XYZ file of N, CA, C and O in Angstrom:
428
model
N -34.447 18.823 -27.703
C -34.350 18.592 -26.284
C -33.786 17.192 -26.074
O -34.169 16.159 -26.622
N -32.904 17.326 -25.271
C -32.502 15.864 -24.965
C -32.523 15.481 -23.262
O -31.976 16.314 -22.539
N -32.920 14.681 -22.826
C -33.165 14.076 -21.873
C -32.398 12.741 -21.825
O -32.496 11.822 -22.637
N -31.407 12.811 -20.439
C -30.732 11.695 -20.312
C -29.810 11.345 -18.763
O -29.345 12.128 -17.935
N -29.802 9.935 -18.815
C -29.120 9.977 -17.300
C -28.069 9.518 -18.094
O -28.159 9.119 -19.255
N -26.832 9.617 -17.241
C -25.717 9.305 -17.901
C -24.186 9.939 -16.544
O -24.108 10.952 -15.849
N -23.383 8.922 -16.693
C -22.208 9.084 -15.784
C -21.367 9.778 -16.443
O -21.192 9.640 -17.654
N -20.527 10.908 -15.448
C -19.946 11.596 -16.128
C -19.128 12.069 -14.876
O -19.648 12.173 -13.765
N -17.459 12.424 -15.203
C -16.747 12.564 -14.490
C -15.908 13.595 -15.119
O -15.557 13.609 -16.299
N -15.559 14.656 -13.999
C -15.119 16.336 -13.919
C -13.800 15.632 -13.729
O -13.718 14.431 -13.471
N -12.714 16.491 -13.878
C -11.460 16.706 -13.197
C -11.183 17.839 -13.505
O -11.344 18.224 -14.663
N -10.577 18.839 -12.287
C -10.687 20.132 -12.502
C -11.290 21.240 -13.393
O -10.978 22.174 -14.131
N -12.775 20.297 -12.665
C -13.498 21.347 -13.066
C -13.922 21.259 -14.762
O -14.628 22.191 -15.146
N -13.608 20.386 -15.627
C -13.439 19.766 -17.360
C -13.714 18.447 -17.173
O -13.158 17.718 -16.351
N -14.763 18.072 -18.106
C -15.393 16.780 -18.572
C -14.979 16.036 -19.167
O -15.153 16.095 -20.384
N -14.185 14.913 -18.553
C -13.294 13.849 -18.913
C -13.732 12.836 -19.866
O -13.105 12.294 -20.777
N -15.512 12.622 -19.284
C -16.013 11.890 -19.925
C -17.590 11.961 -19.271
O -17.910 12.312 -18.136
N -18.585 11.434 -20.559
C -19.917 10.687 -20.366
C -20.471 9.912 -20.820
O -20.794 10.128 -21.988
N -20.829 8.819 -20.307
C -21.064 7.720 -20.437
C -22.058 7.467 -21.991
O -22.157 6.446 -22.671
N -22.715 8.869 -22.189
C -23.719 8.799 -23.251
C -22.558 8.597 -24.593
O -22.976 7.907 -25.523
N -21.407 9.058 -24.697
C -20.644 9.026 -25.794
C -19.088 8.450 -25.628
O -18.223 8.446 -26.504
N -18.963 7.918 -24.124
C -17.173 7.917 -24.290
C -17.065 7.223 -25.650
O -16.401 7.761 -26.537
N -17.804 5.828 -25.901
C -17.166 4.942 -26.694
C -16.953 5.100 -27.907
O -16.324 4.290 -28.588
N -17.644 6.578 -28.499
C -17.084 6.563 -29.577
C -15.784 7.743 -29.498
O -15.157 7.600 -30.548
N -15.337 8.514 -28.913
C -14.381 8.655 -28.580
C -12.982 7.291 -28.279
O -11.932 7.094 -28.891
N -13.380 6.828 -27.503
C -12.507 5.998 -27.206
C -12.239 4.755 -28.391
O -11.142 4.204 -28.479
N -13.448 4.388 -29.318
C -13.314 3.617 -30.181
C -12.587 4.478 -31.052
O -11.696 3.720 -31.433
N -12.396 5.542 -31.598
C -11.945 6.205 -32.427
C -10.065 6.578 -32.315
O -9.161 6.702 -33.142
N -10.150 6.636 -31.127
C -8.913 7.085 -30.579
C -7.874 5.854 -30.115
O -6.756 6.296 -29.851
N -8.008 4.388 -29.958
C -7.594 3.227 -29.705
C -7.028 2.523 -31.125
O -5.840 2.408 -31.424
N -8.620 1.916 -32.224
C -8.746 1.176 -33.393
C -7.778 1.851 -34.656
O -7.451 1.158 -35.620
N -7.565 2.599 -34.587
C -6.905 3.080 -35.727
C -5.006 2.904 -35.247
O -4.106 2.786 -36.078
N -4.885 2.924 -34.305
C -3.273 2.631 -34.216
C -3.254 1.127 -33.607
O -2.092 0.749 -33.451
N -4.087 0.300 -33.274
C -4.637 -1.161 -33.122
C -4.063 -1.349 -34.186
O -2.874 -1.642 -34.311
N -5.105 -1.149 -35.312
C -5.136 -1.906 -36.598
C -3.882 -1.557 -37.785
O -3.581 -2.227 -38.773
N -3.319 -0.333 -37.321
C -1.828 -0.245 -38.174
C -0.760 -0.383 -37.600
O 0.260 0.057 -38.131
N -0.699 -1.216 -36.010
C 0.219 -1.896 -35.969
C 0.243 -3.247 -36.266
O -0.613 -4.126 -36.168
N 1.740 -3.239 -36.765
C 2.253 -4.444 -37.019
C 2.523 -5.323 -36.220
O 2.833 -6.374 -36.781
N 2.554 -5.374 -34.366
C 2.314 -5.932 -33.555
C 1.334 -5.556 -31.858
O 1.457 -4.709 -30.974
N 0.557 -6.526 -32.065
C -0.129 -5.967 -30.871
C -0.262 -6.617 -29.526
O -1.165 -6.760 -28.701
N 1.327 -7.040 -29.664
C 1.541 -8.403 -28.437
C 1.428 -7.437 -27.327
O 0.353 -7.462 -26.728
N 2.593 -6.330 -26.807
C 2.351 -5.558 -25.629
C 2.137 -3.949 -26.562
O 2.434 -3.417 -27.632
N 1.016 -3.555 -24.579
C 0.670 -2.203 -25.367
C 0.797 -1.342 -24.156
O 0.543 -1.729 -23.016
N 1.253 -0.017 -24.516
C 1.287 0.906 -23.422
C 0.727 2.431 -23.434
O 1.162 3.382 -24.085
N -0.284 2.392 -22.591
C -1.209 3.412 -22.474
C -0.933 4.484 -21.894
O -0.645 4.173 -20.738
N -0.836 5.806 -22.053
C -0.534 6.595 -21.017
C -1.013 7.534 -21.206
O -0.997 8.278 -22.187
N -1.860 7.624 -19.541
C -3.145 8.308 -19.137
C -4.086 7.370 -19.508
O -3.634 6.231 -19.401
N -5.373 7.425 -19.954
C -6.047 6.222 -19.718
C -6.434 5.628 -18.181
O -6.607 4.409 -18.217
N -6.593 6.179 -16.944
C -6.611 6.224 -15.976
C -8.151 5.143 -15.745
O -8.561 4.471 -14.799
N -8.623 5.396 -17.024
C -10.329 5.610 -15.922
C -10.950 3.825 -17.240
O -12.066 3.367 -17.485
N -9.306 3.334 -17.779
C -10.107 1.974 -18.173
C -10.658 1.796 -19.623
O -10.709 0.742 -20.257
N -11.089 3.132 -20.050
C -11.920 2.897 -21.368
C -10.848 2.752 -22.595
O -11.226 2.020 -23.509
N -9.677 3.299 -22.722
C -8.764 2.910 -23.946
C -8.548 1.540 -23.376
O -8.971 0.788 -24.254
N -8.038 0.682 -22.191
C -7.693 -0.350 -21.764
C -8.751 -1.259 -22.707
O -8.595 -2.209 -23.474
N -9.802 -0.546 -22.291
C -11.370 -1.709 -22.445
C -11.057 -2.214 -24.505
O -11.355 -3.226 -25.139
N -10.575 -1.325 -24.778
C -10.773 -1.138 -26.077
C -9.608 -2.265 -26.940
O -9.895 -3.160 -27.735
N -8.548 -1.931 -26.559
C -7.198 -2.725 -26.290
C -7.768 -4.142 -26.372
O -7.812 -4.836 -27.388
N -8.302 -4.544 -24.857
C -8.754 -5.573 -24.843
C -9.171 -6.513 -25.727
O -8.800 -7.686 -25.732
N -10.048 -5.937 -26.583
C -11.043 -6.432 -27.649
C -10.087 -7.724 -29.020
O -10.481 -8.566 -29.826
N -8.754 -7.184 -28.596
C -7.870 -7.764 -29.737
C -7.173 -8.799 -28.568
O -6.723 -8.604 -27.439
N -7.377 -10.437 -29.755
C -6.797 -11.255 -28.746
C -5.290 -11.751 -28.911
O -4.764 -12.730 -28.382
N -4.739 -10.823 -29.779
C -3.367 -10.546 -30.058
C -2.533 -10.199 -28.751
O -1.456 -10.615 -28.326
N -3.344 -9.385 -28.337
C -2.527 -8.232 -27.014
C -2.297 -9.595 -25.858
O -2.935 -10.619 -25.612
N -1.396 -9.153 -25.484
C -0.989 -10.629 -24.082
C -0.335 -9.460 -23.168
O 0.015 -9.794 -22.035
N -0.168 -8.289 -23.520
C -0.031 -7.535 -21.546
C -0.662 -6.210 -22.263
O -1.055 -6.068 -23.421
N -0.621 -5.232 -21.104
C -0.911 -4.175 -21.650
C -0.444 -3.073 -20.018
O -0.848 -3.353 -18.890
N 0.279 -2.108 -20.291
C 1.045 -1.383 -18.733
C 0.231 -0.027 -19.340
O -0.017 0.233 -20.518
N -0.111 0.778 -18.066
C -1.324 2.019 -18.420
C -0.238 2.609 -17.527
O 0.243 1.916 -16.631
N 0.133 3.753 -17.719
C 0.872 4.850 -16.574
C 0.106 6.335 -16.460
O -0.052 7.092 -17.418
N -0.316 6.580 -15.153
C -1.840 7.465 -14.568
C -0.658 8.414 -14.017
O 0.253 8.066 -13.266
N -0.887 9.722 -14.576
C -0.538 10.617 -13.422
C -0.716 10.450 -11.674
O 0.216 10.460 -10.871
N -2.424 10.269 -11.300
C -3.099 10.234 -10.708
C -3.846 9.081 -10.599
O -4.764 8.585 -11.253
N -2.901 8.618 -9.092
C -3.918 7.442 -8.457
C -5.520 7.426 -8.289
O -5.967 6.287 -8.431
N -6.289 8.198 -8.080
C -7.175 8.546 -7.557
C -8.602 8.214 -8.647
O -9.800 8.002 -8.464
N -7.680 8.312 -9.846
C -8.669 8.210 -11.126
C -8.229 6.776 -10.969
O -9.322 6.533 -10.456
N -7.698 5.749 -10.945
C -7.591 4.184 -11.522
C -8.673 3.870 -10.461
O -9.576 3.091 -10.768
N -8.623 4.634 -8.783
C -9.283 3.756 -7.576
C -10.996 4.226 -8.277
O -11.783 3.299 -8.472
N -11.341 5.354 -8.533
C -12.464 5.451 -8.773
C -12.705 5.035 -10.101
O -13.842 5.390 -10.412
N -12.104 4.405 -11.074
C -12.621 3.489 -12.444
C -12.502 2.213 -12.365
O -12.683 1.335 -13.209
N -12.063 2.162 -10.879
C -12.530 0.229 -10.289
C -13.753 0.223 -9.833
O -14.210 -0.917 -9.760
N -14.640 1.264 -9.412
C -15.672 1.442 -8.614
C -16.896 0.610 -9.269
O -16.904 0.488 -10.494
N -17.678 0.176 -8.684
C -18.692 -0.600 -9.805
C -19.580 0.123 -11.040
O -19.985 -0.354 -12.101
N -19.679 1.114 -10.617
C -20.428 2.028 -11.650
C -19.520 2.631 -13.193
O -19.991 2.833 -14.312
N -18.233 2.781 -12.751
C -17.553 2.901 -13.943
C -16.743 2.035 -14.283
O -16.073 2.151 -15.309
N -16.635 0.689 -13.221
C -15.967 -0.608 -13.568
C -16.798 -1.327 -14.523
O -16.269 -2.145 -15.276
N -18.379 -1.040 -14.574
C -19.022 -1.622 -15.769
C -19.171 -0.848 -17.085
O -19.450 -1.474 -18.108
N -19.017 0.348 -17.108
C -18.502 1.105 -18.400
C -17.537 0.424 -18.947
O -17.834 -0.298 -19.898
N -16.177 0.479 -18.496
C -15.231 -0.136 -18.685
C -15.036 -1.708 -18.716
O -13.852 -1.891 -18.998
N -15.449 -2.485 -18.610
C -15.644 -3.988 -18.383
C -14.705 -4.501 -17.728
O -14.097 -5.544 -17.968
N -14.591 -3.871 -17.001
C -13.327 -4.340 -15.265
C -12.088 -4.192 -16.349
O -11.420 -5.224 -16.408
N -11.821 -3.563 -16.863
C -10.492 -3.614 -17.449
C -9.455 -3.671 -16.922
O -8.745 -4.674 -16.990
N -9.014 -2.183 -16.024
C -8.160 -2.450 -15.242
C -7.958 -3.453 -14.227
O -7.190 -3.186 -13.303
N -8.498 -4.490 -14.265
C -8.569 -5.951 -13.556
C -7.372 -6.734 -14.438
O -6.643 -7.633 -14.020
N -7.377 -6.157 -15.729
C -6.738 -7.169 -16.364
C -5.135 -6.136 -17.076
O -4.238 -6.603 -17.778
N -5.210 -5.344 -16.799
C -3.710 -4.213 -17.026
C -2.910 -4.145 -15.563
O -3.315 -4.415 -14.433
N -1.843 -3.760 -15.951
C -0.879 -3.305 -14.644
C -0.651 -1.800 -15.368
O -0.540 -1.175 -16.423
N -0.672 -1.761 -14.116
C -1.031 0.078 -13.973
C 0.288 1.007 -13.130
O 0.738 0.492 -12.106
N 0.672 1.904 -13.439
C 1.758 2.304 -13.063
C 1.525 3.677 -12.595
O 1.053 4.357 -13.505
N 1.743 4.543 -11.136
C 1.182 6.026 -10.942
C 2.645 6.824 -11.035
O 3.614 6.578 -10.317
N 2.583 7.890 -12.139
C 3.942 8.578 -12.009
C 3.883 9.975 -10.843
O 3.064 10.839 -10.529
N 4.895 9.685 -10.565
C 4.812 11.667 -9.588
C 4.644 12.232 -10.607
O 5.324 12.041 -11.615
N 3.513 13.185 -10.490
C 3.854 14.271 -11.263
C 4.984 15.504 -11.294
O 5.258 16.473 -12.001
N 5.473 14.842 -10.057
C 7.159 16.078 -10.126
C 8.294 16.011 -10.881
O 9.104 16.828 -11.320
N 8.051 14.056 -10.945
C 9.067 14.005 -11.828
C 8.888 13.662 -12.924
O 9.922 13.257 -13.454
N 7.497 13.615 -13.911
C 6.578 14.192 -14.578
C 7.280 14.921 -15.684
O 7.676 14.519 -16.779
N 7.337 16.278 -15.023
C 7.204 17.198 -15.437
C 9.091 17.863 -15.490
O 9.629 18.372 -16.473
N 9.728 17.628 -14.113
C 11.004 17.577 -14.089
C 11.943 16.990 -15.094
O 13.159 17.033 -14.903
């Protein structure tokens, strides 16, 4: 039995994430192409909407920019929010963030 509070965010309806485990997801999925590049001056994220690969990024004081490109505005405004801005450690405070149409996306 497990018992737990924990933040967790749907998008259509599929579990993007919860707070009980993003980080090892996200540690897993960041550190390994971190550490076998050969430079980690700029970095570019895409998707990453909600901060936690950003957060991760961060951690290396190599990196001096880092540009995130979100399908969807809607996920960067709600991973500024305070509740998942402290998951994330205000990350997107410190990335420039870019929203693509998804028309031309996909076009």
């Amino acid at each position: 039995m497990l018992e737990a509070k924990d933040v967790r965010m749907y998008l259509d309806k599929q579990l993007q994430f919860s707070s009980l485990d993003e980080r090892f997801y996200h540690e897993a999925l960041v550190h390994p192409a971190m550490t076998m590049s050969p430079s980690r001056r700029n970095v570019l994220i895409l998707g990453g909407g909600d901060g936690f690969a950003a957060r991760e990024v961060l951690k290396y004081k190599d990196v001096k920019s880092v540009d995130l490109v979100e399908l969807d505005p809607k996920i960067n405004k709600i991973a500024k929010r305070k509740t998942i801005s402290r998951l994330n450690d205000r990350s997107l405070y410190y990335v420039k963030y870019y929203h693509l149409d998804q028309k031309e996306a996909v076009g």
